[in-house]
C-alpha angles and dihedrals in degrees: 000000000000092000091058084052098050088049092044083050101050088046090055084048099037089138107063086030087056091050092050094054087051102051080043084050098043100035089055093035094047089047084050098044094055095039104042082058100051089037089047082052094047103048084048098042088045089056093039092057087045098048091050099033099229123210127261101200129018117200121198131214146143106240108011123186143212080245087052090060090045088061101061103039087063098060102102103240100040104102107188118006121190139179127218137152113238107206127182122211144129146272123247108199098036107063094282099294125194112256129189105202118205119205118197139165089186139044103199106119128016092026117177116256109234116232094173134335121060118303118276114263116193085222102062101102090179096057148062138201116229138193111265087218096060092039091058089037084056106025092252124158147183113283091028131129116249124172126199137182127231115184089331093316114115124209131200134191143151111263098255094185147328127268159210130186134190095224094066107040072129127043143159137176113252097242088041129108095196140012119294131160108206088062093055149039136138133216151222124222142162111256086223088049096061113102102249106163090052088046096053085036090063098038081065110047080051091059085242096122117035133129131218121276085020130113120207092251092057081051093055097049102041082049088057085059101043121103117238085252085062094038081056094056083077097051103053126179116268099193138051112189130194154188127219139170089219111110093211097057097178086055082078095064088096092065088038099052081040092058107044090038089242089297100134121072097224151028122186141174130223083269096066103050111106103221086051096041097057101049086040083055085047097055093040089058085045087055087048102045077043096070106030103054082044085057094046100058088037086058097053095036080057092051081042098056097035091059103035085050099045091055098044093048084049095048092045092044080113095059097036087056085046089052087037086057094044096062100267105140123226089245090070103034089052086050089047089057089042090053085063095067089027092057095037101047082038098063088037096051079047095054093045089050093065099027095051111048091025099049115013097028100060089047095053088044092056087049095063100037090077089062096046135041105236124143122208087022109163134115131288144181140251142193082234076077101061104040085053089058081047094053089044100054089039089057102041084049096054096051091062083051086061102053096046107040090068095053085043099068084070116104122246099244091055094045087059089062125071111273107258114257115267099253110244118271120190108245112246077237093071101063086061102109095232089054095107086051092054111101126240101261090049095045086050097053081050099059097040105048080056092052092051098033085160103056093038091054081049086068112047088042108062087034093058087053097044088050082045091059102043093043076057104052086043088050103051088064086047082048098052096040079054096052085044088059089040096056107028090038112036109013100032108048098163141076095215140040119195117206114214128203125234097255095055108106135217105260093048088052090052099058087047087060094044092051094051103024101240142145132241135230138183121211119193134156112243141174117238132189142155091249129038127249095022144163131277076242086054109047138059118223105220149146119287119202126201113190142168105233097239090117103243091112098046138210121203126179134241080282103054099251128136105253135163131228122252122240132282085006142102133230113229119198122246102248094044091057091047090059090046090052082231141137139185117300090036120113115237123186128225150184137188118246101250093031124086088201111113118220129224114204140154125224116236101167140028102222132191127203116166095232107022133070135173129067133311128207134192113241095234085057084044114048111078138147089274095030120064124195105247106187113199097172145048113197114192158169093214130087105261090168086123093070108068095099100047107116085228098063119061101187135006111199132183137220093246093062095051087050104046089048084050093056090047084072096065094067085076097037080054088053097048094045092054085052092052087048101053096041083047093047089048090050099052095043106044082048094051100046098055091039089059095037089053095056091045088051092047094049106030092120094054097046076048083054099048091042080055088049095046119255111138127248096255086053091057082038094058099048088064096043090052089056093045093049093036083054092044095059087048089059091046096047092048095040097049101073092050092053105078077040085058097049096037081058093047088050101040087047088066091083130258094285081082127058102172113168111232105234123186114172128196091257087059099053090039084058099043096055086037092065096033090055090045093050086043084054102048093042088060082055083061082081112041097107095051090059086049096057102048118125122186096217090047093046089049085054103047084054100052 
C-alpha cells in the first residue's frame, strides 16, 4: 500500500523528484568521471613505472665514474644503482626537433617500454630506440633510418624499436608553449654506439678540447692512436640513478653526500622531474575538481529534497494522522517518507556508476591522452565509487528524515484536523521607510520569500553557483586570450629563435647577435634556496635565465607590465618566492645543475611569466671571473632561416610555429568550456524550477484567490517570475565575485610549472548574468499553463 502511495506520489511531484534524480546522477557521474580517469592513470601508471623500473632517485654531476657507482651501491639502503649520459641535440631530417639522447651500457632501471620493435639491448651498436610520439608525428618506423646532431656531430642509426619512457609522460620542446610532438623526442643508444672518435675529433678542431704545450695537429694524431676506453674518457656520465625501499627518498642525500664525497651538483626524487610532475599535478586538479563539483550538486539536491519534503509531509499531515490512527507507527511511516529520496538519489547514483566511468569517462580520459604518454591509459573503477553513491544516498535519505520527524511529534488526533494558520509576522521589509510606496506585486514577493527562507536561500544558492561556473567558462577564453597577448606580446618580442650547440663559443654567438640585431639567453637549470649548501628538503630545483636586457626576452611583473631588472640582482618568479617564503631586498643562494659552487644574489624584483618559473639575471650581473657567460639561444626580428644547416646551430624556430602549437591548445580549453556551460545550465535551471514550482505549490490557493478576485493569469504570472528573477540577481550578485577565486584555484591546482593569470572581464560577467537571468526568465514560462488552469473550487477540493 504504501509503496503504491510513494510511487503515486512521486508521479504528482515528477518534477522535484526528477531534479533530485539529476543532481544524485551528476554529483556521482561528475566524481566518476574525474576519478576513473585518474584510477585508470594510476593502475597504468603503477604498472608503467614497474615494468620499466623507474628510478627512485636521480643524482646529477659533471665526470662520473664506475667508482662513483660503487659508491653508491654500497650505501645500505640504495637497492639498484646505474649509470647513464643524458645528451640534448637535434634532429636533421625533422625540422630540427629537439631531441633528448639517452646513453646507457646497462638496462637495469628506467628501461624503455617497448611499443613495437625488439627490445633495446645496451649492446646494439647499429640501432636506436626512439619515442613513439615523435615517430607517428614523423612517419617513422621501426627499421628506419633517423640522424641526429649532437654539438655538430651527426649520428645516424636504423630505428631498433618504439618507445615510451616514464620520465616523459610529459614532455614539451624548449621553445614550446605547449606539447607538441613534432618539436620534441628522446632517444635511446648504446654508450658504445655513440660516435666518440668523431665527437673528440670535432672538440678539437673547435679548440674545445685542447691541453697546454699542444697544437691541434699533435691532438689529431695522438687521437688516431688512442683506444675507444680512452675516447670515452671525454664523454662521462652525468647521471647515477637509483632505486631505494625508503619513502622518503631525499632523506638518503647524507649517505650520498657522504659517498661521493659531495662531488656531484644535484639529487632529485621522482617529484622533482619535470615529464612525471606535471601529469602528477594533472591528476591532483582532477581529485580536486572530483570532489568539489561532486559537493556542489549534493548541496542543492539537499535544498531540493528539504523543501520538496517538507511541503509533501505537510500536505499529507491529514493521511499520516489517518495511518497514525490506524495503528501505523511513526517508525514506518518515517521510513515511508524517507523511501521516496532513498529510491530517487538511488536510481540516479546508478545511473551515474555506470554513466560516468563507462561513457564519459572514457571520453575525458582520451582527451587528455593526447596530452600525456601513458600506455594502458582507460578508465577504471574503485570502491571510492561506491562509498560516494552511498553518501549520496545517505545524505539525500537523511534530509527527508529531517522534514518529516518534526511533523511527526504531533499526535495523531491533532494531525486529523487542518494545521492551524502561521500567525501573521511583520516582514523585516516593512519597517523599510519606502515600503508604503512599494507596489502590490513587490510587497507580496517580500513577504513570501521571509515566510519560506529555505526555499528562498535554495535559490540564490544554487544561482550564485550556476553564475560562478559560467563566468568561469567565459573567463577562461578572456583568460587565454590573456595568456596569447602575455606571452607573444610581452614576453615574446621577436619573430625567430635561433638554437646553439654546446661547442659554439662566445664570440661566434656575438657577432650573431650584431648581424641580426638579437639578443642572447642563456638558459640553464639551477637549485635555489634560501641557505647555502643545503639539503634535496631545502632547495627547489628550478629554471635559471640569462639575458641581455634588449627586451626581446621580456620580463614582466606580478602585474603584467614590462619592467626591467635592476641591476646586480636577480627576478625571481612569483611562484618560486612564494615557496621560499621571500621578497625583494632578501638574499637567495644558486647553483647551476652540473656546478658544486654555491651563488650569492639579491632580489630585486618579483617577476610572472605564465610557463616559466625560476630566476633571471641580466648578463652584465652574470658574467664574472668564475662565471662565463654560456648563450644557448638568439631571439630575434630578422629571417635566420640560413642557418639551419650551420653545425653551430641545432634548430631555428618562428613565431608562427609557436603560435599555431599554442592555438592547438584551445581545442581542449573549448571542450572543457562547453562542458562548464551545460553542468552550469542544468544547475540553474533544475534550481530554479523547483524553486518556482515550490512557490506555485505553497501558494496555489492564493494565486486560486487572486484569479476569484480578478487579476489575470500573467499577473499572477508575473508575481512568480519577479521572485524568480529578484532571487536570481541576488545569486548573481553574490556568484560573480567567486568566480575569478574559483578560476585562479583551478589554475593554481595544476601544479607550479603554470602561472596563468585568472582574468574575468566585464563582458564576461555581463554575459554571465545575461544567460543566467534569461534562463531564470524561460523557466517561469514553464508555468504559465498551470496558472492558467487553476480553478478556486478545484483547488478547495484538492485541499480538503
Amino acid at each position: 500500500m504504501l509503496g503504491r502511495k510513494m510511487l503515486r506520489d512521486i508521479k504528482h511531484n515528477f518534477g522535484q523528484f526528477f531534479s533530485i534524480f539529476l543532481l544524485s546522477f551528476l554529483a556521482v557521474s561528475l566524481f566518476t568521471i574525474f576519478k576513473s580517469s585518474d584510477i585508470g592513470a594510476f593502475h597504468a601508471r603503477n604498472a608503467f613505472h614497474n615494468k620499466t623500473n623507474l628510478a627512485d632517485g636521480w643524482i646529477y654531476g659533471e665526470k662520473f665514474t664506475k667508482e662513483s657507482l660503487k659508491k653508491v651501491q654500497k650505501i645500505p639502503e640504495v637497492k639498484e644503482a646505474q649509470l647513464r649520459t643524458r645528451l640534448s641535440g637535434s634532429s636533421m631530417n625533422q625540422n630540427q626537433a629537439q631531441i633528448d639522447l639517452f646513453l646507457e651500457d646497462e638496462n637495469e632501471i628506467i628501461k624503455p617500454y617497448i611499443i613495437e620493435g625488439k627490445e633495446f639491448d645496451p649492446n646494439d651498436t647499429e640501432h636506436l630506440w626512439i619515442s613513439e610520439k615523435f615517430a607517428k608525428e614523423w612517419n617513422l618506423a621501426v627499421g628506419d633510418s633517423f640522424s641526429m646532431t649532437y654539438n655538430g656531430v651527426a649520428i645516424k642509426k636504423k630505428i631498433g624499436g618504439l618507445i615510451a619512457s616514464p620520465e616523459y609522460e610529459y614532455m614539451c620542446a624548449d621553445t614550446d608553449l605547449e606539447t607538441d610532438y613534432k618539436n620534441i623526442g628522446y632517444v635511446y643508444l648504446s654508450y658504445r654506439g655513440f660516435p666518440i672518435r668523431e665527437y673528440v675529433k670535432h672538440m678539437i678542431e673547435t679548440g674545445k678540447l685542447n691541453q697546454p704545450g699542444m697544437t691541434k695537429k699533435t691532438l689529431l694524431e695522438q687521437l688516431s692512436k688512442m683506444s675507444s676506453k680512452e675516447l670515452f674518457t671525454y664523454l662521462p656520465y652525468t647521471q647515477i640513478l637509483i632505486t631505494t625501499d625508503r619513502s622518503n627518498v631525499l632523506s638518503l642525500e647524507k649517505e650520498i653526500a657522504k659517498a661521493l664525497n659531495k662531488k656531484y651538483a644535484v639529487f632529485m626524487d621522482q617529484k622533482s622531474v619535470t615529464g612525471i610532475k606535471v601529469f602528477t599535478d594533472e591528476l591532483n586538479q582532477h581529485e580536486q575538481f572530483a570532489i568539489v563539483f561532486a559537493a556542489i550538486f549534493v548541496l542543492i539536491a539537499l535544498l531540493v529534497i528539504m523543501t520538496t519534503m517538507n511541503r509533501m509531509v505537510a500536505n499529507q499531515r491529514i493521511q499520516i494522522g489517518t495511518l497514525n490512527a490506524l495503528g501505523m507507527k511513526n517508525g514506518k511511516i518515517i521510513r515511508h517518507y524517507m523511501s521516496y529520496s532513498f529510491l530517487v538519489s538511488l536510481l540516479g547514483s546508478a545511473l551515474g556508476l555506470l554513466v560516468g566511468p563507462l561513457w564519459w569517462g572514457q571520453a575525458f580520459t582520451n582527451l587528455f591522452a593526447t596530452m600525456y604518454v601513458l600506455p594502458g591509459w582507460k578508465p577504471s573503477y574503485d570502491s571510492s565509487f561506491y562509498l560516494v553513491a552511498l553518501l549520496v544516498i545517505l545524505c539525500c535519505t537523511m534530509a527527508s528524515f529531517l522534514s518529516c520527524r518534526r511533523l511527526l511529534k504531533v499526535r495523531p488526533s491533532d494531525c486529523l484536523r487542518p494545521a492551524q494558520p502561521k500567525m501573521g509576522k511583520t516582514c523585516i521589509f516593512e519597517k523599510l521607510p519606502f515600503w508604503r510606496r512599494l507596489g502590490f506585486n513587490t510587497q507580496y514577493d517580500l513577504r513570501d520569500i521571509t515566510r519560506a527562507r529555505l526555499r528562498a536561500f535554495m535559490c540564490v544558492f544554487g544561482t550564485a553557483c550556476g553564475m560562478m561556473i559560467v563566468t568561469c567558462a567565459l573567463a577562461c577564453n578572456t583568460t587565454v586570450d590573456n595568456v596569447y597577448d602575455w606571452s607573444f606580446s610581452k614576453l615574446q618580442n621577436y619573430d625567430y629563435d635561433v638554437q646553439f650547440s654546446k661547442d659554439i663559443t662566445l664570440d661566434k654567438a656575438d657577432s650573431l647577435a650584431r648581424r641580426y640585431d638579437g639578443e642572447l639567453v642563456m638558459t640553464k637549470g639551477i637549485e635555489v634556496a634560501t641557505k647555502a649548501n643545503v639539503l634535496a628538503t631545502d632547495k627547489y630545483t628550478t629554471s635559471f635565465v640569462v639575458t641581455e636586457g634588449k627586451g626581446k626576452y621580456g620580463v614582466t611583473d606580478v602585474e603584467q607590465k614590462i619592467v626591467e631588472i635592476p641591476e646586480n640582482t636577480v627576478a625571481i618568479s612569483s611562484k618560486l618566492a612564494q615557496k621560499l617564503k621571500v621578497q625583494v631586498g632578501d638574499v637567495i643562494y644558486w647553483h647551476i645543475v652540473n656546478k658544486n659552487t654555491w651563488q650569492k644574489s639579491e632580489i630585486g624584483l618579483i617577476s610572472r611569466n605564465p610557463t616559466f618559473s625560476g630566476l633571471t639575471m641580466l648578463r652584465k650581473d652574470y658574467e664574472t671571473k668564475e662565471r662565463i657567460f654560456e648563450p644557448t639561444t638568439l631571439y630575434t626580428d630578422r629571417n635566420v632561416e640560413g642557418l639551419k644547416n650551420k653545425d653551430y646551430v641545432t634548430a631555428v624556430h618562428n613565431k608562427t610555429d609557436l603560435l599555431k602549437a599554442f592555438q592547438s591548445t584551445m581545442e581542449i580549453m573549448n571542450v572543457l568550456i562547453a562542458v562548464f556551460l551545460v553542468f552550469a545550465v542544468i544547475l540553474i535551471v533544475v534550481v530554479l524550477y523547483n524553486s518556482g514550482n515550490l512557490s506555485f505549490h505553497e501558494r496555489i490557493k492564493e494565486f486560486a484567490t487572486l484569479k476569484v478576485l480578478g487579476f489575470q493569469s500573467s499577473q499572477i504570472r508575473k508575481i512568480l517570475s519577479i521572485q524568480n528573477l529578484w532571487l536570481s540577481m541576488i545569486g548573481v550578485i553574490i556568484g560573480a565575485p567567486f568566480a575569478k577565486l574559483m578560476l585562479q584555484y583551478m589554475f593554481d591546482s595544476n601544479g607550479d610549472s603554470f602561472d596563468f593569470q585568472a582574468v574575468v572581464s566585464i563582458a564576461d560577467y555581463v554575459k554571465a548574468g545575461i544567460f543566467v537571468l534569461f534562463v531564470s526568465v524561460c523557466v517561469s514560462f514553464l508555468f504559465s499553463k498551470r496558472i492558467k488552469r487553476l480553478d478556486m473550487v478545484e483547488v478547495l477540493k484538492g485541499m480538503e
